[in-house]
């Protein structure tokens, strides 16, 4: 099973990705998580990516595409994978398509988590994340059991530097300009499916399972 999760920042991609990855036993590949790991380890990639991420801009395609191709070449991706936060531009989508075509493969589904703009700011500014395992929480909608600690791995959970109001607004603009066109792109590729992302987290997951099928 090869799945892309689409949707604006704050739609719930990361939250659903954790459940989908468990349920269908496929690796969850989040470009945002990969960049944040590199930033915390101060790798050359992290230093470069940070300049863009802190300003709400996209990391250039030239960097991003190679990272994803590398990751998709790992052994565990043979059984399928779940992409969260990639592709974000038409150039990335095209590169992914060519990469898979060269192996006689293709994506199975691009799943849009549809959430209107007026939900986003609350979701983003209340978000707390675990930098160790990537789990995502919300101070109101999905609090961790122990305040400040990740339910999954017990590490500290923090507010992302780019989850402030000004940067969120910038990211939404970037989404409209560069990522939204992918909805039409995947519709034309006959891969697009849509779920209503305004429902509760477990209800959204139920809709996702209806689309992906009940079997593994
Ligand atoms: P994305 O990966 O699309 O940016 P996240 O999964 O990190 O989004 O979710 C953004 C924020 O909204 C997080 O704080 C998360 O806990 C919360 N959230 C996710 N899905 C829902 C939902 N269906 N209802 C309410 N809050 C949600
Ligand atoms: P969110 O979950 O809020 O949508 P992500 O964690 O997916 O955010 O991404 C955080 C930031 O990392 C983005 O704002 C962008 O700067 C960078 N980034 C992540 N994925 C990509 C990508 N595919 N192309 C370019 N930049 C990316
Ligand atoms: Zn964790």
PDB file of C-alpha atoms and ligand atoms in Angstrom:
ATOM      1  CA  UNK A   1       0.000   0.000   0.000  1.00  0.00           C
ATOM      2  CA  UNK A   2       1.485   3.340  -1.086  1.00  0.00           C
ATOM      3  CA  UNK A   3      -0.347   6.354   0.242  1.00  0.00           C
ATOM      4  CA  UNK A   4       0.075  10.129   0.158  1.00  0.00           C
ATOM      5  CA  UNK A   5      -1.581  12.308   2.787  1.00  0.00           C
ATOM      6  CA  UNK A   6      -2.579  15.729   1.498  1.00  0.00           C
ATOM      7  CA  UNK A   7      -4.026  18.674   3.374  1.00  0.00           C
ATOM      8  CA  UNK A   8      -3.143  22.077   4.782  1.00  0.00           C
ATOM      9  CA  UNK A   9      -0.852  22.457   7.783  1.00  0.00           C
ATOM     10  CA  UNK A  10      -2.869  21.426  10.836  1.00  0.00           C
ATOM     11  CA  UNK A  11      -5.309  19.216   8.912  1.00  0.00           C
ATOM     12  CA  UNK A  12      -4.335  16.223  11.029  1.00  0.00           C
ATOM     13  CA  UNK A  13      -1.983  14.447   8.621  1.00  0.00           C
ATOM     14  CA  UNK A  14       0.592  13.536  11.264  1.00  0.00           C
ATOM     15  CA  UNK A  15      -2.093  12.437  13.728  1.00  0.00           C
ATOM     16  CA  UNK A  16      -3.801  10.157  11.208  1.00  0.00           C
ATOM     17  CA  UNK A  17      -0.471   8.960   9.835  1.00  0.00           C
ATOM     18  CA  UNK A  18       0.485   7.409  13.187  1.00  0.00           C
ATOM     19  CA  UNK A  19      -2.756   5.379  13.256  1.00  0.00           C
ATOM     20  CA  UNK A  20      -2.596   4.419   9.575  1.00  0.00           C
ATOM     21  CA  UNK A  21       1.014   3.322   9.894  1.00  0.00           C
ATOM     22  CA  UNK A  22       0.105   1.060  12.860  1.00  0.00           C
ATOM     23  CA  UNK A  23      -3.086  -0.294  11.355  1.00  0.00           C
ATOM     24  CA  UNK A  24      -1.654  -1.120   7.919  1.00  0.00           C
ATOM     25  CA  UNK A  25       1.906  -1.805   9.038  1.00  0.00           C
ATOM     26  CA  UNK A  26       3.644   0.572   6.638  1.00  0.00           C
ATOM     27  CA  UNK A  27       6.406   3.081   7.452  1.00  0.00           C
ATOM     28  CA  UNK A  28       5.306   6.663   8.126  1.00  0.00           C
ATOM     29  CA  UNK A  29       7.563   9.053   6.241  1.00  0.00           C
ATOM     30  CA  UNK A  30       7.235  12.674   7.337  1.00  0.00           C
ATOM     31  CA  UNK A  31       9.552  15.131   5.629  1.00  0.00           C
ATOM     32  CA  UNK A  32       8.854  17.607   8.444  1.00  0.00           C
ATOM     33  CA  UNK A  33      10.034  15.036  11.024  1.00  0.00           C
ATOM     34  CA  UNK A  34      13.153  14.281   8.952  1.00  0.00           C
ATOM     35  CA  UNK A  35      14.008  17.995   8.763  1.00  0.00           C
ATOM     36  CA  UNK A  36      13.360  18.538  12.495  1.00  0.00           C
ATOM     37  CA  UNK A  37      15.615  15.599  13.388  1.00  0.00           C
ATOM     38  CA  UNK A  38      18.385  17.088  11.236  1.00  0.00           C
ATOM     39  CA  UNK A  39      17.849  20.502  12.824  1.00  0.00           C
ATOM     40  CA  UNK A  40      18.154  19.112  16.346  1.00  0.00           C
ATOM     41  CA  UNK A  41      21.312  17.205  15.352  1.00  0.00           C
ATOM     42  CA  UNK A  42      22.674  20.314  13.589  1.00  0.00           C
ATOM     43  CA  UNK A  43      23.563  18.414  10.414  1.00  0.00           C
ATOM     44  CA  UNK A  44      24.381  20.449   7.259  1.00  0.00           C
ATOM     45  CA  UNK A  45      20.908  19.573   5.935  1.00  0.00           C
ATOM     46  CA  UNK A  46      19.344  20.744   9.199  1.00  0.00           C
ATOM     47  CA  UNK A  47      21.218  24.057   9.150  1.00  0.00           C
ATOM     48  CA  UNK A  48      20.074  24.682   5.566  1.00  0.00           C
ATOM     49  CA  UNK A  49      16.461  23.566   6.118  1.00  0.00           C
ATOM     50  CA  UNK A  50      16.038  25.637   9.296  1.00  0.00           C
ATOM     51  CA  UNK A  51      16.412  28.885   7.352  1.00  0.00           C
ATOM     52  CA  UNK A  52      13.269  28.054   5.399  1.00  0.00           C
ATOM     53  CA  UNK A  53      11.218  26.260   8.039  1.00  0.00           C
ATOM     54  CA  UNK A  54      11.469  29.032  10.638  1.00  0.00           C
ATOM     55  CA  UNK A  55      10.087  31.459   8.077  1.00  0.00           C
ATOM     56  CA  UNK A  56       7.244  29.220   6.950  1.00  0.00           C
ATOM     57  CA  UNK A  57       8.790  28.719   3.512  1.00  0.00           C
ATOM     58  CA  UNK A  58       9.275  25.406   1.748  1.00  0.00           C
ATOM     59  CA  UNK A  59      12.680  23.770   1.759  1.00  0.00           C
ATOM     60  CA  UNK A  60      13.865  23.778  -1.889  1.00  0.00           C
ATOM     61  CA  UNK A  61      12.758  20.860  -4.067  1.00  0.00           C
ATOM     62  CA  UNK A  62      16.371  20.022  -4.924  1.00  0.00           C
ATOM     63  CA  UNK A  63      17.064  19.103  -1.281  1.00  0.00           C
ATOM     64  CA  UNK A  64      13.701  17.613  -0.429  1.00  0.00           C
ATOM     65  CA  UNK A  65      13.335  15.252  -3.383  1.00  0.00           C
ATOM     66  CA  UNK A  66      16.693  13.558  -2.820  1.00  0.00           C
ATOM     67  CA  UNK A  67      15.929  12.964   0.848  1.00  0.00           C
ATOM     68  CA  UNK A  68      12.650  11.267   0.027  1.00  0.00           C
ATOM     69  CA  UNK A  69      14.160   9.142  -2.747  1.00  0.00           C
ATOM     70  CA  UNK A  70      16.830   7.967  -0.307  1.00  0.00           C
ATOM     71  CA  UNK A  71      14.260   7.089   2.319  1.00  0.00           C
ATOM     72  CA  UNK A  72      12.019   5.265  -0.167  1.00  0.00           C
ATOM     73  CA  UNK A  73      14.995   3.146  -1.192  1.00  0.00           C
ATOM     74  CA  UNK A  74      15.213   1.636   2.311  1.00  0.00           C
ATOM     75  CA  UNK A  75      14.261  -1.994   2.721  1.00  0.00           C
ATOM     76  CA  UNK A  76      11.193  -1.324   4.899  1.00  0.00           C
ATOM     77  CA  UNK A  77       9.512   0.646   2.088  1.00  0.00           C
ATOM     78  CA  UNK A  78       9.266  -2.471  -0.062  1.00  0.00           C
ATOM     79  CA  UNK A  79       5.973  -3.362   1.635  1.00  0.00           C
ATOM     80  CA  UNK A  80       4.543   0.100   0.986  1.00  0.00           C
ATOM     81  CA  UNK A  81       4.738   3.492   2.692  1.00  0.00           C
ATOM     82  CA  UNK A  82       2.781   6.475   3.871  1.00  0.00           C
ATOM     83  CA  UNK A  83       3.985   9.929   2.823  1.00  0.00           C
ATOM     84  CA  UNK A  84       3.063  12.799   5.164  1.00  0.00           C
ATOM     85  CA  UNK A  85       4.021  16.293   4.033  1.00  0.00           C
ATOM     86  CA  UNK A  86       5.447  15.159   0.709  1.00  0.00           C
ATOM     87  CA  UNK A  87       4.858  16.017  -2.101  1.00  0.00           C
ATOM     88  CA  UNK A  88       4.183  19.692  -1.449  1.00  0.00           C
ATOM     89  CA  UNK A  89       4.857  21.007  -4.957  1.00  0.00           C
ATOM     90  CA  UNK A  90       3.975  19.755  -8.429  1.00  0.00           C
ATOM     91  CA  UNK A  91       7.711  19.302  -9.117  1.00  0.00           C
ATOM     92  CA  UNK A  92       7.931  16.970  -6.090  1.00  0.00           C
ATOM     93  CA  UNK A  93       4.877  15.028  -7.279  1.00  0.00           C
ATOM     94  CA  UNK A  94       6.403  14.623 -10.729  1.00  0.00           C
ATOM     95  CA  UNK A  95       9.733  13.481  -9.286  1.00  0.00           C
ATOM     96  CA  UNK A  96       7.944  10.901  -7.136  1.00  0.00           C
ATOM     97  CA  UNK A  97       5.998   9.631 -10.115  1.00  0.00           C
ATOM     98  CA  UNK A  98       9.130   9.195 -12.227  1.00  0.00           C
ATOM     99  CA  UNK A  99      11.004   7.544  -9.339  1.00  0.00           C
ATOM    100  CA  UNK A 100       8.236   4.941  -8.987  1.00  0.00           C
ATOM    101  CA  UNK A 101       7.688   4.536 -12.732  1.00  0.00           C
ATOM    102  CA  UNK A 102      11.326   3.565 -13.119  1.00  0.00           C
ATOM    103  CA  UNK A 103      10.558   0.620 -10.839  1.00  0.00           C
ATOM    104  CA  UNK A 104       7.257  -0.124 -12.605  1.00  0.00           C
ATOM    105  CA  UNK A 105       5.379   1.076  -9.552  1.00  0.00           C
ATOM    106  CA  UNK A 106       2.879   3.810  -8.733  1.00  0.00           C
ATOM    107  CA  UNK A 107       0.980   5.328  -5.827  1.00  0.00           C
ATOM    108  CA  UNK A 108      -2.321   3.737  -4.755  1.00  0.00           C
ATOM    109  CA  UNK A 109      -4.036   6.723  -3.234  1.00  0.00           C
ATOM    110  CA  UNK A 110      -3.685  10.429  -2.417  1.00  0.00           C
ATOM    111  CA  UNK A 111      -5.869  11.049   0.596  1.00  0.00           C
ATOM    112  CA  UNK A 112      -6.905  14.652   1.210  1.00  0.00           C
ATOM    113  CA  UNK A 113      -7.800  15.529   4.795  1.00  0.00           C
ATOM    114  CA  UNK A 114     -10.130  18.378   4.085  1.00  0.00           C
ATOM    115  CA  UNK A 115     -10.262  21.138   6.707  1.00  0.00           C
ATOM    116  CA  UNK A 116     -11.387  24.726   6.076  1.00  0.00           C
ATOM    117  CA  UNK A 117      -9.025  27.582   6.918  1.00  0.00           C
ATOM    118  CA  UNK A 118     -10.930  28.789   9.977  1.00  0.00           C
ATOM    119  CA  UNK A 119     -10.079  25.589  11.889  1.00  0.00           C
ATOM    120  CA  UNK A 120      -6.375  25.824  11.266  1.00  0.00           C
ATOM    121  CA  UNK A 121      -5.067  28.582  13.515  1.00  0.00           C
ATOM    122  CA  UNK A 122      -6.558  27.016  16.693  1.00  0.00           C
ATOM    123  CA  UNK A 123      -5.197  23.628  15.788  1.00  0.00           C
ATOM    124  CA  UNK A 124      -1.708  24.899  15.035  1.00  0.00           C
ATOM    125  CA  UNK A 125      -1.230  27.233  17.978  1.00  0.00           C
ATOM    126  CA  UNK A 126      -2.502  24.548  20.401  1.00  0.00           C
ATOM    127  CA  UNK A 127      -0.325  21.833  18.902  1.00  0.00           C
ATOM    128  CA  UNK A 128       2.410  20.221  20.987  1.00  0.00           C
ATOM    129  CA  UNK A 129       4.804  17.676  19.494  1.00  0.00           C
ATOM    130  CA  UNK A 130       7.263  15.051  20.594  1.00  0.00           C
ATOM    131  CA  UNK A 131      10.577  15.532  18.836  1.00  0.00           C
ATOM    132  CA  UNK A 132      11.663  11.959  19.638  1.00  0.00           C
ATOM    133  CA  UNK A 133       8.820  10.010  18.020  1.00  0.00           C
ATOM    134  CA  UNK A 134       6.899  12.703  16.112  1.00  0.00           C
ATOM    135  CA  UNK A 135       3.628  12.222  18.016  1.00  0.00           C
ATOM    136  CA  UNK A 136       1.343  15.239  17.886  1.00  0.00           C
ATOM    137  CA  UNK A 137      -0.933  16.488  20.682  1.00  0.00           C
ATOM    138  CA  UNK A 138      -3.288  19.409  21.220  1.00  0.00           C
ATOM    139  CA  UNK A 139      -3.744  21.282  24.480  1.00  0.00           C
ATOM    140  CA  UNK A 140      -7.553  21.195  24.066  1.00  0.00           C
ATOM    141  CA  UNK A 141      -8.466  18.601  21.440  1.00  0.00           C
ATOM    142  CA  UNK A 142      -5.957  15.846  22.180  1.00  0.00           C
ATOM    143  CA  UNK A 143      -3.981  16.445  25.382  1.00  0.00           C
ATOM    144  CA  UNK A 144      -1.271  14.030  26.477  1.00  0.00           C
ATOM    145  CA  UNK A 145      -2.084  11.946  29.564  1.00  0.00           C
ATOM    146  CA  UNK A 146       0.741  13.468  31.596  1.00  0.00           C
ATOM    147  CA  UNK A 147       1.196  17.164  30.953  1.00  0.00           C
ATOM    148  CA  UNK A 148       4.317  17.928  28.932  1.00  0.00           C
ATOM    149  CA  UNK A 149       5.194  14.239  28.341  1.00  0.00           C
ATOM    150  CA  UNK A 150       4.634  12.069  25.281  1.00  0.00           C
ATOM    151  CA  UNK A 151       2.145   9.178  25.795  1.00  0.00           C
ATOM    152  CA  UNK A 152       4.053   6.993  23.349  1.00  0.00           C
ATOM    153  CA  UNK A 153       7.679   7.409  24.429  1.00  0.00           C
ATOM    154  CA  UNK A 154       7.669   9.576  27.569  1.00  0.00           C
ATOM    155  CA  UNK A 155       9.890  12.320  26.091  1.00  0.00           C
ATOM    156  CA  UNK A 156       9.130  16.009  26.587  1.00  0.00           C
ATOM    157  CA  UNK A 157       6.565  17.530  24.267  1.00  0.00           C
ATOM    158  CA  UNK A 158       7.113  21.042  23.014  1.00  0.00           C
ATOM    159  CA  UNK A 159       5.578  23.783  20.924  1.00  0.00           C
ATOM    160  CA  UNK A 160       7.175  24.039  17.482  1.00  0.00           C
ATOM    161  CA  UNK A 161       8.882  27.325  16.739  1.00  0.00           C
ATOM    162  CA  UNK A 162       6.947  27.609  13.469  1.00  0.00           C
ATOM    163  CA  UNK A 163       3.549  27.094  15.151  1.00  0.00           C
ATOM    164  CA  UNK A 164       3.064  30.769  15.997  1.00  0.00           C
ATOM    165  CA  UNK A 165       0.320  32.875  14.445  1.00  0.00           C
ATOM    166  CA  UNK A 166       2.515  34.848  12.021  1.00  0.00           C
ATOM    167  CA  UNK A 167       4.341  31.804  10.652  1.00  0.00           C
ATOM    168  CA  UNK A 168       1.117  29.791  10.399  1.00  0.00           C
ATOM    169  CA  UNK A 169      -0.387  32.532   8.226  1.00  0.00           C
ATOM    170  CA  UNK A 170       2.688  32.450   6.001  1.00  0.00           C
ATOM    171  CA  UNK A 171       2.496  28.659   5.747  1.00  0.00           C
ATOM    172  CA  UNK A 172      -1.160  28.811   4.739  1.00  0.00           C
ATOM    173  CA  UNK A 173      -0.240  31.240   1.962  1.00  0.00           C
ATOM    174  CA  UNK A 174       2.521  28.907   0.819  1.00  0.00           C
ATOM    175  CA  UNK A 175       0.039  26.022   0.912  1.00  0.00           C
ATOM    176  CA  UNK A 176      -2.427  27.899  -1.308  1.00  0.00           C
ATOM    177  CA  UNK A 177       0.215  28.828  -3.834  1.00  0.00           C
ATOM    178  CA  UNK A 178       2.361  25.713  -3.999  1.00  0.00           C
ATOM    179  CA  UNK A 179       0.565  22.705  -2.510  1.00  0.00           C
ATOM    180  CA  UNK A 180      -3.141  23.186  -3.195  1.00  0.00           C
ATOM    181  CA  UNK A 181      -2.567  22.573  -6.952  1.00  0.00           C
ATOM    182  CA  UNK A 182      -1.743  18.962  -6.026  1.00  0.00           C
ATOM    183  CA  UNK A 183      -5.420  18.327  -5.285  1.00  0.00           C
ATOM    184  CA  UNK A 184      -6.220  18.847  -8.944  1.00  0.00           C
ATOM    185  CA  UNK A 185      -3.055  17.008  -9.972  1.00  0.00           C
ATOM    186  CA  UNK A 186      -4.026  13.832  -8.090  1.00  0.00           C
ATOM    187  CA  UNK A 187      -7.641  14.149  -9.153  1.00  0.00           C
ATOM    188  CA  UNK A 188      -6.460  13.986 -12.757  1.00  0.00           C
ATOM    189  CA  UNK A 189      -4.223  11.039 -11.881  1.00  0.00           C
ATOM    190  CA  UNK A 190      -7.390   9.325 -10.553  1.00  0.00           C
ATOM    191  CA  UNK A 191      -5.766   8.852  -7.148  1.00  0.00           C
ATOM    192  CA  UNK A 192      -7.598  11.467  -5.082  1.00  0.00           C
ATOM    193  CA  UNK A 193      -9.826  10.514  -2.142  1.00  0.00           C
ATOM    194  CA  UNK A 194     -11.233  12.998   0.365  1.00  0.00           C
ATOM    195  CA  UNK A 195     -12.142  12.715   4.052  1.00  0.00           C
ATOM    196  CA  UNK A 196     -13.812  15.356   6.211  1.00  0.00           C
ATOM    197  CA  UNK A 197     -11.043  16.425   8.608  1.00  0.00           C
ATOM    198  CA  UNK A 198     -13.286  18.584  10.812  1.00  0.00           C
ATOM    199  CA  UNK A 199     -14.655  15.538  12.671  1.00  0.00           C
ATOM    200  CA  UNK A 200     -13.125  14.098  15.842  1.00  0.00           C
ATOM    201  CA  UNK A 201      -9.775  12.322  15.439  1.00  0.00           C
ATOM    202  CA  UNK A 202     -11.260   8.794  15.741  1.00  0.00           C
ATOM    203  CA  UNK A 203     -14.089   9.595  13.324  1.00  0.00           C
ATOM    204  CA  UNK A 204     -11.606  10.848  10.744  1.00  0.00           C
ATOM    205  CA  UNK A 205      -9.632   7.626  11.186  1.00  0.00           C
ATOM    206  CA  UNK A 206     -12.792   5.597  10.651  1.00  0.00           C
ATOM    207  CA  UNK A 207     -13.427   7.388   7.338  1.00  0.00           C
ATOM    208  CA  UNK A 208      -9.813   6.765   6.363  1.00  0.00           C
ATOM    209  CA  UNK A 209     -10.198   3.021   7.016  1.00  0.00           C
ATOM    210  CA  UNK A 210     -13.389   2.949   4.961  1.00  0.00           C
ATOM    211  CA  UNK A 211     -11.422   4.319   2.043  1.00  0.00           C
ATOM    212  CA  UNK A 212      -8.255   2.259   2.468  1.00  0.00           C
ATOM    213  CA  UNK A 213     -10.167  -0.935   3.181  1.00  0.00           C
ATOM    214  CA  UNK A 214     -10.540  -2.979   6.333  1.00  0.00           C
ATOM    215  CA  UNK A 215      -7.816  -5.483   5.442  1.00  0.00           C
ATOM    216  CA  UNK A 216      -4.109  -4.866   5.787  1.00  0.00           C
TER     217      UNK A 216
HETATM  218  P1  LIG B   1      -0.613  18.169  10.253  1.00  0.00           P
HETATM  219  O1  LIG B   1       0.369  17.029  10.332  1.00  0.00           O
HETATM  220  O2  LIG B   1      -1.572  18.022   9.116  1.00  0.00           O
HETATM  221  O3  LIG B   1       0.039  19.514  10.274  1.00  0.00           O
HETATM  222  P2  LIG B   1      -1.350  17.386  12.999  1.00  0.00           P
HETATM  223  O4  LIG B   1      -1.710  15.944  12.888  1.00  0.00           O
HETATM  224  O5  LIG B   1      -0.078  17.734  13.636  1.00  0.00           O
HETATM  225  O6  LIG B   1      -1.523  18.113  11.556  1.00  0.00           O
HETATM  226  O7  LIG B   1      -2.560  18.108  13.762  1.00  0.00           O
HETATM  227  C1  LIG B   1      -2.523  19.508  14.020  1.00  0.00           C
HETATM  228  C2  LIG B   1      -3.087  19.766  15.419  1.00  0.00           C
HETATM  229  O8  LIG B   1      -4.493  19.511  15.425  1.00  0.00           O
HETATM  230  C3  LIG B   1      -2.487  18.878  16.503  1.00  0.00           C
HETATM  231  O9  LIG B   1      -2.437  19.645  17.682  1.00  0.00           O
HETATM  232  C4  LIG B   1      -3.494  17.733  16.625  1.00  0.00           C
HETATM  233  O10 LIG B   1      -3.506  17.170  17.932  1.00  0.00           O
HETATM  234  C5  LIG B   1      -4.816  18.431  16.316  1.00  0.00           C
HETATM  235  N1  LIG B   1      -5.776  17.587  15.575  1.00  0.00           N
HETATM  236  C6  LIG B   1      -5.504  16.658  14.620  1.00  0.00           C
HETATM  237  N2  LIG B   1      -6.655  16.117  14.149  1.00  0.00           N
HETATM  238  C7  LIG B   1      -7.667  16.727  14.819  1.00  0.00           C
HETATM  239  C8  LIG B   1      -9.095  16.589  14.785  1.00  0.00           C
HETATM  240  N3  LIG B   1      -9.692  15.726  13.947  1.00  0.00           N
HETATM  241  N4  LIG B   1      -9.817  17.374  15.608  1.00  0.00           N
HETATM  242  C9  LIG B   1      -9.210  18.257  16.445  1.00  0.00           C
HETATM  243  N5  LIG B   1      -7.871  18.432  16.530  1.00  0.00           N
HETATM  244  C10 LIG B   1      -7.110  17.668  15.733  1.00  0.00           C
HETATM  245  P1  LIG B   2       2.785  20.585   9.038  1.00  0.00           P
HETATM  246  O1  LIG B   2       2.619  19.250   9.699  1.00  0.00           O
HETATM  247  O2  LIG B   2       2.389  21.699   9.914  1.00  0.00           O
HETATM  248  O3  LIG B   2       2.119  20.657   7.692  1.00  0.00           O
HETATM  249  P2  LIG B   2       5.478  19.693   8.455  1.00  0.00           P
HETATM  250  O4  LIG B   2       5.994  19.109   9.709  1.00  0.00           O
HETATM  251  O5  LIG B   2       4.972  18.731   7.419  1.00  0.00           O
HETATM  252  O6  LIG B   2       4.344  20.766   8.818  1.00  0.00           O
HETATM  253  O7  LIG B   2       6.564  20.615   7.790  1.00  0.00           O
HETATM  254  C1  LIG B   2       7.202  21.639   8.516  1.00  0.00           C
HETATM  255  C2  LIG B   2       8.023  22.488   7.572  1.00  0.00           C
HETATM  256  O8  LIG B   2       9.047  21.660   6.955  1.00  0.00           O
HETATM  257  C3  LIG B   2       7.261  23.090   6.395  1.00  0.00           C
HETATM  258  O9  LIG B   2       6.630  24.320   6.743  1.00  0.00           O
HETATM  259  C4  LIG B   2       8.387  23.269   5.368  1.00  0.00           C
HETATM  260  O10 LIG B   2       9.171  24.388   5.687  1.00  0.00           O
HETATM  261  C5  LIG B   2       9.237  22.032   5.601  1.00  0.00           C
HETATM  262  N1  LIG B   2       8.814  20.923   4.729  1.00  0.00           N
HETATM  263  C6  LIG B   2       8.236  19.759   5.114  1.00  0.00           C
HETATM  264  N2  LIG B   2       7.990  18.972   4.070  1.00  0.00           N
HETATM  265  C7  LIG B   2       8.396  19.656   2.958  1.00  0.00           C
HETATM  266  C8  LIG B   2       8.377  19.398   1.567  1.00  0.00           C
HETATM  267  N3  LIG B   2       7.863  18.246   1.068  1.00  0.00           N
HETATM  268  N4  LIG B   2       8.894  20.334   0.740  1.00  0.00           N
HETATM  269  C9  LIG B   2       9.413  21.471   1.220  1.00  0.00           C
HETATM  270  N5  LIG B   2       9.447  21.790   2.513  1.00  0.00           N
HETATM  271  C10 LIG B   2       8.943  20.902   3.394  1.00  0.00           C
HETATM  272 ZN1  LIG B   3       7.139  10.572  21.730  1.00  0.00          ZN
END
